PDB file of C-alpha atoms in Angstrom:
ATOM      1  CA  UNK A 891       3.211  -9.688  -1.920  1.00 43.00           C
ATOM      2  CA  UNK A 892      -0.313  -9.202  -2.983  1.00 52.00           C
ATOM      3  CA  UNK A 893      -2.569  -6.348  -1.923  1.00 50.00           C
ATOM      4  CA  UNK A 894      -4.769  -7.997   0.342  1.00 48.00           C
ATOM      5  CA  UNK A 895      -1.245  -9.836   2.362  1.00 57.00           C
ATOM      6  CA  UNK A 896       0.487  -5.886   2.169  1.00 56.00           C
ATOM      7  CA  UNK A 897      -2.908  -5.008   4.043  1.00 49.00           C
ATOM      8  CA  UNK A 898      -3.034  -7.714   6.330  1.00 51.00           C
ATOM      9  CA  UNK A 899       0.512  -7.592   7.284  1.00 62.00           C
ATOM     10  CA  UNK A 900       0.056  -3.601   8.091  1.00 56.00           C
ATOM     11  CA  UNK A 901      -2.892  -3.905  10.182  1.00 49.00           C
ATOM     12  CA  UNK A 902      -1.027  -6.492  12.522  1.00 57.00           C
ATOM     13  CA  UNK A 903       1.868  -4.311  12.279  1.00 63.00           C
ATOM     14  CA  UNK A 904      -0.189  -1.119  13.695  1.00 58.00           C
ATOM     15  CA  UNK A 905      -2.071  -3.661  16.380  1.00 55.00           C
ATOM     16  CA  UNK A 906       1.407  -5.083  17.481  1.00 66.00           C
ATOM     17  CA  UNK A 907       2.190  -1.371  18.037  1.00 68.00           C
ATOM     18  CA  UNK A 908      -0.892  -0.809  19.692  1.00 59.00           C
ATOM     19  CA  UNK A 909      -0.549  -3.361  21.771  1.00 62.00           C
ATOM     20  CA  UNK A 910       2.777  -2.739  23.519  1.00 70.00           C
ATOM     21  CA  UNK A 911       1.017   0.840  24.122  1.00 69.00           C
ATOM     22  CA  UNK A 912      -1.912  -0.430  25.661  1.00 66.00           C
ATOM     23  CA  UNK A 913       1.078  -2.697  27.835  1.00 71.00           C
ATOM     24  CA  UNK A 914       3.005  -0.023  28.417  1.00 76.00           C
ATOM     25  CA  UNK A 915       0.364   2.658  29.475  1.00 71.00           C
ATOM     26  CA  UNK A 916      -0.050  -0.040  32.350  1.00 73.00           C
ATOM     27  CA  UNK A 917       3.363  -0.162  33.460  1.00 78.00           C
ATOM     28  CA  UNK A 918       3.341   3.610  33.252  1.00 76.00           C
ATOM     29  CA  UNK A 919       0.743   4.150  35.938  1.00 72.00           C
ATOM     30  CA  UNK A 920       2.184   1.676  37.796  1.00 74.00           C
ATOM     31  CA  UNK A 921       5.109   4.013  37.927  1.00 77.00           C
ATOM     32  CA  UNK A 922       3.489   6.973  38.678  1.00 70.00           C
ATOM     33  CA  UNK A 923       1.704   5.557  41.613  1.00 68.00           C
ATOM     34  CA  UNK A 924       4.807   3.604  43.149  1.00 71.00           C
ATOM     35  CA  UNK A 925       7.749   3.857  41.173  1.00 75.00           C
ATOM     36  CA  UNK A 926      10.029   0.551  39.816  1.00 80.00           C
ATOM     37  CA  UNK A 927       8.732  -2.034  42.113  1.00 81.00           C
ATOM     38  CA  UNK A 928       4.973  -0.934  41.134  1.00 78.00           C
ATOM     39  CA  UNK A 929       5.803  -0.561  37.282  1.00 78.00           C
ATOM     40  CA  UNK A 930       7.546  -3.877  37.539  1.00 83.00           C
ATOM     41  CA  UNK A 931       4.062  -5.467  39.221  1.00 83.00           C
ATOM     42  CA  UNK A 932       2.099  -4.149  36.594  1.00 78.00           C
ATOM     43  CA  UNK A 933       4.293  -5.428  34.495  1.00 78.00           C
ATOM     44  CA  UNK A 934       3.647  -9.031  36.021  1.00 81.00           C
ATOM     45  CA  UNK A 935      -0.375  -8.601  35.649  1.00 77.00           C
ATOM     46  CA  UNK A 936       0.018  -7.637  31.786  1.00 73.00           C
ATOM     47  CA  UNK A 937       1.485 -10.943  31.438  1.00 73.00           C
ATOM     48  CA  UNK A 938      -0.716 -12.247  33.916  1.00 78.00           C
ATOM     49  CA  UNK A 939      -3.699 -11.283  31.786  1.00 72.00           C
ATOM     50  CA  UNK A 940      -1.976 -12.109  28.828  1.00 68.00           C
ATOM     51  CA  UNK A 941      -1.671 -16.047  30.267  1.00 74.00           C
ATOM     52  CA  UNK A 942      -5.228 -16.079  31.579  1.00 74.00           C
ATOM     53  CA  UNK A 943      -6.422 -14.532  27.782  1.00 68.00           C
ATOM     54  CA  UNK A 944      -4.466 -17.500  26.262  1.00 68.00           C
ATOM     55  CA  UNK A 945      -5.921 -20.351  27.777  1.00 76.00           C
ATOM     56  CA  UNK A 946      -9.397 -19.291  28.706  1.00 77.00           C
ATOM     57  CA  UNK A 947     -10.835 -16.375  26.434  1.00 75.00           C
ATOM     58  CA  UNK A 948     -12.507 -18.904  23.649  1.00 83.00           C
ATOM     59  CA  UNK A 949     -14.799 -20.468  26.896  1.00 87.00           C
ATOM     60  CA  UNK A 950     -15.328 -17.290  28.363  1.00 81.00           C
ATOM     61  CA  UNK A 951     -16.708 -15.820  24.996  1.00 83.00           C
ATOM     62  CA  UNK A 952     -19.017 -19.010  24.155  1.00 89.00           C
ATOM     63  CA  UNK A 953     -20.593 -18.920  27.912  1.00 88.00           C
ATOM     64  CA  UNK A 954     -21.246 -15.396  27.344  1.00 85.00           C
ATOM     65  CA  UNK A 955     -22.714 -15.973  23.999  1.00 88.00           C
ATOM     66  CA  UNK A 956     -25.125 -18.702  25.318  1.00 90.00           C
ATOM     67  CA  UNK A 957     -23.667 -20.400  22.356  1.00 93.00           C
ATOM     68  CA  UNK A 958     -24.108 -24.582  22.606  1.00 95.00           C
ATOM     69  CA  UNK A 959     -22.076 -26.994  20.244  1.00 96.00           C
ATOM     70  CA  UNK A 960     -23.796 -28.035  17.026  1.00 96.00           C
ATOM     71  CA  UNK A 961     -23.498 -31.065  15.342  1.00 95.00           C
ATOM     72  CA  UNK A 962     -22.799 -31.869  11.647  1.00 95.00           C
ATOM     73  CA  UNK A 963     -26.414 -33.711  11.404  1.00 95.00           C
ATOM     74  CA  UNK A 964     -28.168 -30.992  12.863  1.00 94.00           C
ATOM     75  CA  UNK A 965     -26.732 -27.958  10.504  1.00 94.00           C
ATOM     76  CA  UNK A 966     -24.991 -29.991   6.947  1.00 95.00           C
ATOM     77  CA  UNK A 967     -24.885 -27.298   4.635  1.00 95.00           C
ATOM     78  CA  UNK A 968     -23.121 -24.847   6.960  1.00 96.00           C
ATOM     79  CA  UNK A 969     -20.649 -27.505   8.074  1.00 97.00           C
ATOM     80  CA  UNK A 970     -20.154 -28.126   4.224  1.00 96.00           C
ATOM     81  CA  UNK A 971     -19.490 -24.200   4.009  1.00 97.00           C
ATOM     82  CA  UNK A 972     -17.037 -23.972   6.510  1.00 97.00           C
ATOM     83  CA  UNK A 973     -15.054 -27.633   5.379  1.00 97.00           C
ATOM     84  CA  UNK A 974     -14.573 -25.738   1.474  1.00 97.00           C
ATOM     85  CA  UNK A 975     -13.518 -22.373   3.369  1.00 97.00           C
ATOM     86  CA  UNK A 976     -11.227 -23.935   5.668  1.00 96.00           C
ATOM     87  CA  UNK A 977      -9.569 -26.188   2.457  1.00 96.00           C
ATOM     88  CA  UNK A 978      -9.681 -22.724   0.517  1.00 94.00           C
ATOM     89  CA  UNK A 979      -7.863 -21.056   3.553  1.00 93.00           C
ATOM     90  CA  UNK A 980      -5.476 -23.705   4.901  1.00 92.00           C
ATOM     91  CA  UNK A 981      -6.766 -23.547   8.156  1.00 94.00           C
ATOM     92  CA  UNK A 982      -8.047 -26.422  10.514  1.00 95.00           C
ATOM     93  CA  UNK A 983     -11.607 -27.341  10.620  1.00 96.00           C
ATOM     94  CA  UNK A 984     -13.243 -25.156  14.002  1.00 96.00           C
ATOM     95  CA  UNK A 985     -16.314 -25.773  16.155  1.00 96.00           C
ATOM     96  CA  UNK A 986     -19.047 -24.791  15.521  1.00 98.00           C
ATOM     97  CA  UNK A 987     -21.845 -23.434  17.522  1.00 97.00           C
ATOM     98  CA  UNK A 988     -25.107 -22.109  17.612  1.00 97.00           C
ATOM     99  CA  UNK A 989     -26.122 -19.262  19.588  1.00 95.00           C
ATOM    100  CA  UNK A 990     -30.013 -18.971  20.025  1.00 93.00           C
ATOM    101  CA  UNK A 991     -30.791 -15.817  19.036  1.00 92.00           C
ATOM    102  CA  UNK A 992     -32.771 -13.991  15.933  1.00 92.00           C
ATOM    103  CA  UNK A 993     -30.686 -11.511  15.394  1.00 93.00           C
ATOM    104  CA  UNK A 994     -27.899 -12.459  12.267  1.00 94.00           C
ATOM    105  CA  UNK A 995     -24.746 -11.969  14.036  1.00 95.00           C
ATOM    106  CA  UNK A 996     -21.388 -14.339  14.118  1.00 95.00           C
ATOM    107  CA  UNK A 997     -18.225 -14.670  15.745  1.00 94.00           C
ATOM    108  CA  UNK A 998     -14.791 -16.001  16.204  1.00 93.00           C
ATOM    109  CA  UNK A 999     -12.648 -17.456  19.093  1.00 89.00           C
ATOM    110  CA  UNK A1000      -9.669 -19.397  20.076  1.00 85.00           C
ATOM    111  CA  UNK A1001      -6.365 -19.078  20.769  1.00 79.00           C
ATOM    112  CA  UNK A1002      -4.605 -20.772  17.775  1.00 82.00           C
ATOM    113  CA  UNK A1003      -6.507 -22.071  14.573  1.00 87.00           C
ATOM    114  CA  UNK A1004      -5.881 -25.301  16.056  1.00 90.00           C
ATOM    115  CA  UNK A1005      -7.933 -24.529  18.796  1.00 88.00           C
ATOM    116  CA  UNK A1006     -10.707 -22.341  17.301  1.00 92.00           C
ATOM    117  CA  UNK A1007     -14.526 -22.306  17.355  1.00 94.00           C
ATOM    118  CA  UNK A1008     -16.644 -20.113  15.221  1.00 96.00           C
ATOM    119  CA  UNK A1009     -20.602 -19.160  16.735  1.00 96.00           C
ATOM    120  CA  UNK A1010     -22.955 -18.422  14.436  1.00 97.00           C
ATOM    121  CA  UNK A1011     -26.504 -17.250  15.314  1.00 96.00           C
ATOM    122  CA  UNK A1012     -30.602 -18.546  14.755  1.00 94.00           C
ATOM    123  CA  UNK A1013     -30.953 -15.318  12.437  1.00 94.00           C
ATOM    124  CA  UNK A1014     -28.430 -15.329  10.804  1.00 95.00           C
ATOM    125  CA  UNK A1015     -29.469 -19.050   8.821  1.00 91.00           C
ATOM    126  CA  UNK A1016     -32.417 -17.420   8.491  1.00 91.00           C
ATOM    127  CA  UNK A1017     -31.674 -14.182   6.796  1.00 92.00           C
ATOM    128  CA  UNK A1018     -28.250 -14.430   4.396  1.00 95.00           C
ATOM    129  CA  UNK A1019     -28.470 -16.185   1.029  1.00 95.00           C
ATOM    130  CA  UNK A1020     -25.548 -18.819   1.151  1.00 95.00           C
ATOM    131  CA  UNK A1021     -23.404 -16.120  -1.040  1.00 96.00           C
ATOM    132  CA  UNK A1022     -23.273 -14.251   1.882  1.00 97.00           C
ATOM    133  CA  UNK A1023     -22.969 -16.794   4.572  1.00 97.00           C
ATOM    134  CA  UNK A1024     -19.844 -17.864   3.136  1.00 97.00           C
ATOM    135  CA  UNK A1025     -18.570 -14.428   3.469  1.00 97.00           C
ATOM    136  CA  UNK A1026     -19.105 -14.248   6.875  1.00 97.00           C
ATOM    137  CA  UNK A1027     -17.510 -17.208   7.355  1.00 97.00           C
ATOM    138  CA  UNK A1028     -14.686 -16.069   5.550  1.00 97.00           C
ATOM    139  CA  UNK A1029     -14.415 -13.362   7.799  1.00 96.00           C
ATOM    140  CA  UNK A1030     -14.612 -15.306  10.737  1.00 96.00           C
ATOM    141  CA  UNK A1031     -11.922 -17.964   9.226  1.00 96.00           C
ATOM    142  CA  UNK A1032      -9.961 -14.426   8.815  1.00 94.00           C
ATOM    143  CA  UNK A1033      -9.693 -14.073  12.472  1.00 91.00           C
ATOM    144  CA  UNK A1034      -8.973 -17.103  13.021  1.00 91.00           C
ATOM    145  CA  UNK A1035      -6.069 -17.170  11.109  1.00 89.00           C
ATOM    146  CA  UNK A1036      -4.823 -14.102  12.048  1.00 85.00           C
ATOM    147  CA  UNK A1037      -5.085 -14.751  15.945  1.00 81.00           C
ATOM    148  CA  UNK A1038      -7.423 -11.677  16.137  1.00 80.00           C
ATOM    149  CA  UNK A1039      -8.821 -13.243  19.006  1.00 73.00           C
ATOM    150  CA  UNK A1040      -6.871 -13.449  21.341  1.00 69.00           C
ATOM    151  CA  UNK A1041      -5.486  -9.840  20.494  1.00 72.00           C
ATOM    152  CA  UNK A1042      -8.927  -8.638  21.153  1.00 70.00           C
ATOM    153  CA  UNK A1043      -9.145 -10.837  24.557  1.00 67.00           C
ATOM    154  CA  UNK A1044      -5.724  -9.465  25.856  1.00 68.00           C
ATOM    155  CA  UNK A1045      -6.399  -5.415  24.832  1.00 68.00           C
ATOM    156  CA  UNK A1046     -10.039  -5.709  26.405  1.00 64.00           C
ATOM    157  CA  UNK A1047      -8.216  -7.411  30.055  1.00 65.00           C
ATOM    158  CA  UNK A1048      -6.098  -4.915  30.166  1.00 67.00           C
ATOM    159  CA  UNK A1049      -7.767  -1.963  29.155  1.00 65.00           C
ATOM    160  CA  UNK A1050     -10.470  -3.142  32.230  1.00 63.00           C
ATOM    161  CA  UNK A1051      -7.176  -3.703  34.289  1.00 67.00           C
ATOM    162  CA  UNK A1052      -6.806   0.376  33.555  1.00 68.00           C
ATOM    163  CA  UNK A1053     -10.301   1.748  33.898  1.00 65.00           C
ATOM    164  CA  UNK A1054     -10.173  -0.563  37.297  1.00 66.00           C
ATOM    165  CA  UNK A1055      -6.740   0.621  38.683  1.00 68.00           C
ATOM    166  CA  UNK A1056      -7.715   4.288  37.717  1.00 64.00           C
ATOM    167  CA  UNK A1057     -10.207   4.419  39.382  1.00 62.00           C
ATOM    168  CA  UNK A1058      -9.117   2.995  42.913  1.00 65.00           C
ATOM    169  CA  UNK A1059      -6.710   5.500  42.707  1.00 61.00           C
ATOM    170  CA  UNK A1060      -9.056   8.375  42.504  1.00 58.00           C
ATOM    171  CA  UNK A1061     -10.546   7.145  45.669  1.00 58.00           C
ATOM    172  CA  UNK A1062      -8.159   5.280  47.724  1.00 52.00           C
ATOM    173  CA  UNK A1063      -4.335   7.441  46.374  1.00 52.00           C
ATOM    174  CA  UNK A1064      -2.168   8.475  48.479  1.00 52.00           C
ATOM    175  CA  UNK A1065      -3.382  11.326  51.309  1.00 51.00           C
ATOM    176  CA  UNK A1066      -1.674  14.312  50.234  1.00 52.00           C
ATOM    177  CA  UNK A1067      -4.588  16.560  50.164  1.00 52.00           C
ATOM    178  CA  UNK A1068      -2.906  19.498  48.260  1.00 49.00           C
ATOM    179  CA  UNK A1069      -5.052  20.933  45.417  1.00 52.00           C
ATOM    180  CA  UNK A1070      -2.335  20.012  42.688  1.00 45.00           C
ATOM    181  CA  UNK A1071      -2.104  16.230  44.070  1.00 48.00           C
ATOM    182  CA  UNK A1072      -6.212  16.065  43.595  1.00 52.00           C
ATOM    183  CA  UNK A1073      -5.557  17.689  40.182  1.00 50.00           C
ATOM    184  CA  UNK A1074      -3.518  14.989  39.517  1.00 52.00           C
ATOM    185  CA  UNK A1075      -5.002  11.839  40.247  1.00 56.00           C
ATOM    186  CA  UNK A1076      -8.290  13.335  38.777  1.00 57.00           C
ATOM    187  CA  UNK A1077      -6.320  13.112  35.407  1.00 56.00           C
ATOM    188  CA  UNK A1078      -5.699   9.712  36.075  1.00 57.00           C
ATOM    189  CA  UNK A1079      -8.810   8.834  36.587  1.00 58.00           C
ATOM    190  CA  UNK A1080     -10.041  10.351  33.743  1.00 64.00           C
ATOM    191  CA  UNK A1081      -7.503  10.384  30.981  1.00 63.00           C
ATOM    192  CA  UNK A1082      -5.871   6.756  31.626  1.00 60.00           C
ATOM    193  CA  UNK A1083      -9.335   4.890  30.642  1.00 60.00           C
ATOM    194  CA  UNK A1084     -10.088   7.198  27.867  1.00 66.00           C
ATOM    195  CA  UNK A1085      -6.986   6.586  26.169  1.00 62.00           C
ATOM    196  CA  UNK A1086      -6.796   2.883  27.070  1.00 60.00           C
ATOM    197  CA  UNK A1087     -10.274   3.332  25.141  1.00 64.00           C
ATOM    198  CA  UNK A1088      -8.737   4.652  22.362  1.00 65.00           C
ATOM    199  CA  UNK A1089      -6.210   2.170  21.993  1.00 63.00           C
ATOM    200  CA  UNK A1090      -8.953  -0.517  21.855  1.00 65.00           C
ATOM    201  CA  UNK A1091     -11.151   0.715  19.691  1.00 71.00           C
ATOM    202  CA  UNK A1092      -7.756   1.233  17.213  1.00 65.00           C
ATOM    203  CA  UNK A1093      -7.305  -2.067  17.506  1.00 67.00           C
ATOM    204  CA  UNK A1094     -10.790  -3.393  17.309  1.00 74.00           C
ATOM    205  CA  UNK A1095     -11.604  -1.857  13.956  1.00 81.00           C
ATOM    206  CA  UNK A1096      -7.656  -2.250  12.443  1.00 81.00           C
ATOM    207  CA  UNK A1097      -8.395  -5.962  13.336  1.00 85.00           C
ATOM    208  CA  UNK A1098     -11.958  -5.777  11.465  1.00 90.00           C
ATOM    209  CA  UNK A1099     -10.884  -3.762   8.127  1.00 91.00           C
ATOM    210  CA  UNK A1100      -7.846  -7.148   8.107  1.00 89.00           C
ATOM    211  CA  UNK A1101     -10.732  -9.323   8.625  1.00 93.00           C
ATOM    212  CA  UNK A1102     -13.041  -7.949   5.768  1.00 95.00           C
ATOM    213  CA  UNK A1103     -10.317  -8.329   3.136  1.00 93.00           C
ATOM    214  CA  UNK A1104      -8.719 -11.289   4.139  1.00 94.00           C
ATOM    215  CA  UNK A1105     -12.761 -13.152   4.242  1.00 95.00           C
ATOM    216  CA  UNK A1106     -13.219 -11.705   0.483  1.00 95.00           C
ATOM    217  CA  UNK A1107      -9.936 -13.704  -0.571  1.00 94.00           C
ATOM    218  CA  UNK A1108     -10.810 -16.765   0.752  1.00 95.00           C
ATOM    219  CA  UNK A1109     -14.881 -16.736  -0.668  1.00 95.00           C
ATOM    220  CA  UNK A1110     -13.717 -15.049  -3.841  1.00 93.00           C
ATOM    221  CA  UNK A1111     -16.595 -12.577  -3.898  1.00 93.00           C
ATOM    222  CA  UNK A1112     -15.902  -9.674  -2.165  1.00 95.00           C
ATOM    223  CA  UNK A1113     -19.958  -8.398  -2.649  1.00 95.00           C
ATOM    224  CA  UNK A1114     -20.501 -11.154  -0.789  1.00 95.00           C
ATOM    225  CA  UNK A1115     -19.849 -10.237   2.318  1.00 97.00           C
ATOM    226  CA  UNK A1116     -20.458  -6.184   1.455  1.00 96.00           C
ATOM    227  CA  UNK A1117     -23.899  -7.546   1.009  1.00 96.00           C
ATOM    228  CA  UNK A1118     -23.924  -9.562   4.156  1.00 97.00           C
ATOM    229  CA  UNK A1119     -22.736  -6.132   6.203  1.00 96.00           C
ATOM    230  CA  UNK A1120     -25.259  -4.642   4.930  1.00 96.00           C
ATOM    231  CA  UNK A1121     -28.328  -7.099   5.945  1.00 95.00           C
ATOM    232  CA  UNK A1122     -26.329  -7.620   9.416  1.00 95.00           C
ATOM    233  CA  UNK A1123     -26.438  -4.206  10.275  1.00 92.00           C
ATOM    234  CA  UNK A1124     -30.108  -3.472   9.139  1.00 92.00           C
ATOM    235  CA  UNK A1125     -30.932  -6.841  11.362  1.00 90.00           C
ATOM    236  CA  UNK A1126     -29.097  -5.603  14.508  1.00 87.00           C
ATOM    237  CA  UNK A1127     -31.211  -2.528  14.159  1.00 86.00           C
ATOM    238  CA  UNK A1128     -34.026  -4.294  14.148  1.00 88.00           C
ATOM    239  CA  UNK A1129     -33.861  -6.745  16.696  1.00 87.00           C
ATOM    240  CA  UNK A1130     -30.747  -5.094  19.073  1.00 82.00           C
ATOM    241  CA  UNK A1131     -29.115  -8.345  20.929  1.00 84.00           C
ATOM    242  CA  UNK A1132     -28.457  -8.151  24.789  1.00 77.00           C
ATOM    243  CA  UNK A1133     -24.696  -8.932  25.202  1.00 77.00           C
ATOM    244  CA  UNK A1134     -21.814  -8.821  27.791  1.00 70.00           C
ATOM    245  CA  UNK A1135     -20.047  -5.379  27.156  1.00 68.00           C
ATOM    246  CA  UNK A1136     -16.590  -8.048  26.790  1.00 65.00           C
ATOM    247  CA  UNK A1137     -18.039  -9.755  24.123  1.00 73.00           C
ATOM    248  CA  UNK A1138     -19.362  -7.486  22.166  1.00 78.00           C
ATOM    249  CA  UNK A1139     -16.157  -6.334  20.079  1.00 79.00           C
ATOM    250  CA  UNK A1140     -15.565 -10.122  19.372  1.00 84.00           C
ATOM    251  CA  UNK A1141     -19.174 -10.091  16.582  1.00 90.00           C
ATOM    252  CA  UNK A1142     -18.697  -9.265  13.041  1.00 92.00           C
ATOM    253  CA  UNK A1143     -21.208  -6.302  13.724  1.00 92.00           C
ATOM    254  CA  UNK A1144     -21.998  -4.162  16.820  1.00 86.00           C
ATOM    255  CA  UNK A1145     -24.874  -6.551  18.200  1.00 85.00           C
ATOM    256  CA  UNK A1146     -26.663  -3.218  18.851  1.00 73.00           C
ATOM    257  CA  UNK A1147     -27.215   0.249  17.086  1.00 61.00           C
ATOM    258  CA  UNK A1148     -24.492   2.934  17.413  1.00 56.00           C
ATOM    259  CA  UNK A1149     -25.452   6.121  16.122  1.00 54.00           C
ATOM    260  CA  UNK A1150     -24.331   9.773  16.975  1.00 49.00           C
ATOM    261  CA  UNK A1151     -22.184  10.465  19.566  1.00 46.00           C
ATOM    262  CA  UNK A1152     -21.900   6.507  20.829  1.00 48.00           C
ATOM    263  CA  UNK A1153     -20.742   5.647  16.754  1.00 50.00           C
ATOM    264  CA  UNK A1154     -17.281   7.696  17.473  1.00 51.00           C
ATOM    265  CA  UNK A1155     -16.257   5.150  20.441  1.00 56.00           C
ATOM    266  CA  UNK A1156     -17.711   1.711  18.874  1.00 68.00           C
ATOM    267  CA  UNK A1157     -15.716  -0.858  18.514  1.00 72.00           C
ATOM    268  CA  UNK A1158     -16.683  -1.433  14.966  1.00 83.00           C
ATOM    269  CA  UNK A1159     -15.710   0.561  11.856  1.00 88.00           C
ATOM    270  CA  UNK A1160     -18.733   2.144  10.393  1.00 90.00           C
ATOM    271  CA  UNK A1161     -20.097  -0.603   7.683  1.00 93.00           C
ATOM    272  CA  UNK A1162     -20.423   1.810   4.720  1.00 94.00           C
ATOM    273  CA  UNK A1163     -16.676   2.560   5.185  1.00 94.00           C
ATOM    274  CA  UNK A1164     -16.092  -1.885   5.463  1.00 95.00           C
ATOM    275  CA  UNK A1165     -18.463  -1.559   2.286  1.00 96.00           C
ATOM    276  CA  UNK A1166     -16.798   1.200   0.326  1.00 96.00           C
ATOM    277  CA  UNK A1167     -13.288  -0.587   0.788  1.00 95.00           C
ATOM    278  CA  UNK A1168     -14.971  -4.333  -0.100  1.00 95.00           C
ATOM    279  CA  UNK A1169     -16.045  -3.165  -3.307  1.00 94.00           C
ATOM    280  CA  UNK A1170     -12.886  -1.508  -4.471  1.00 92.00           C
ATOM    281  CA  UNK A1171     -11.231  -5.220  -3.718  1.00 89.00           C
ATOM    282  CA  UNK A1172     -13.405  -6.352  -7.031  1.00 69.00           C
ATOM    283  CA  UNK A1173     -11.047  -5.688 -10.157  1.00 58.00           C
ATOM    284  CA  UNK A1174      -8.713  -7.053  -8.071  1.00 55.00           C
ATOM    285  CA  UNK A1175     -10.420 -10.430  -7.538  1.00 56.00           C
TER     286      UNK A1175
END
């Protein structure tokens, strides 16, 4: 097993794992507020959610986007990209889209590489040498092989499905009005979202550091994209992109700047660390 599948394989391991905690936290709360039956309904909306992510996340993620279908005749040279990537790869040929906007950003969806679409933006034709565009495809190919996806879809649902439940208890729990009941669903409130937070973010940038390697395999060039992070983020500095707070984790960089404080809980992995661990691929490759 090479270096880059060892990788790969871990970081779906450790999201797997995340995963059923981000599950089970649900069914947990559902036991502390009712018990069996309530744990066992919770139960039913994880795979709820988990049905609804299947079937419907790649068209919820392209509305969002504003991201409209793009023909071969209107874009050739980044359909040509994406046909040698995919050959490269193994994988299906995807849709592709355009999302009209100036800031260089791109993105993945789909449930199954069968039934994948990858949205790139205005800026980003504009800004990356083809070098790099190919290893942002890569990338994007990356989670579309790996079913990142739809990962991302179902740990966002339910982590909402948290924060949500959380907080109708604070206001609407049960009417015991003793100070250690209060005390109690205050820490609901406020610890269930912040570690369904955690687990998201865990998964979000295990799913990206997978993505990163896996892209340099298939382009060959691993400076390629390490190059390409690096414009991307100086671009979303410079012109920070409006998007739906779902969405956002699904771009290969944060769509807006995250310094400070806000930089600890982004979805993203900080790009010099996605650099530093790019560029050590090289004797490898």
């Amino acid at each position: 097993m090479t270096t880059t599948k060892q990788s790969t394989f871990s970081a779906t391991l450790r999201t797997t794992i995340l995963m059923a905690s981000l599950s089970g936290l649900l069914v947990v709360i559902g036991f502390l507020i009712g018990g069996g039956q309530t744990a066992l309904l919770f139960l039913g909306m994880a795979l709820l959610i988990n049905f609804f992510s299947y079937f419907f996340s790649d068209k919820l993620a392209l509305a969002m986007s504003g991201a409209k279908p793009i023909e071969e005749s209107e874009a050739p040279r980044l359909y040509q990209i994406v046909r040698e990537l995919t050959t490269r790869a193994e994988l299906p040929m995807p849709r592709l889209y355009m999302i009209p906007q100036d800031q260089p950003n791109a993105f993945a969806t789909g449930r199954s590489p069968k039934h994948s679409a990858v949205a790139v933006t205005r800026g980003i034709t504009k800004l990356l040498s083809e070098d790099e565009l190919r290893g942002v495809l890569a990338h994007e190919l990356t989670h579309i092989r790996n079913r990142d996806i739809l990962i991302q879809s179902v740990a966002s649902s339910i982590g909402a499905a948290i924060t949500y439940i959380a907080y109708m208890l604070l206001w609407f729990g049960d009417d015991d009005n003793s100070p250690l009941a209060l005390v109690g669903q205050l820490a609901t409130f406020i610890l269930a979202p912040i570690a369904a937070s955690i687990i998201q973010l865990a998964i979000s940038r295990q799913r990206e550091y997978a993505a990163d390697a896996g892209g340099a395999e298939i382009c060959g060039n691993p400076e390629s994209l390490a190059s390409a992070l690096l414009r991307l983020e100086q671009g979303a500095t410079a012109m920070p992109m409006q998007v739906n707070q779902a969405a956002e984790p699904l771009y290969i960089v944060k769509p807006f700047s995250a310094k400070g404080l806000a930089g600890l809980f982004s979805t993203h992995p900080p790009i010099e660390e996605r650099v530093r661990r790019l560029r050590q691929m090289r004797p490898s490759l």
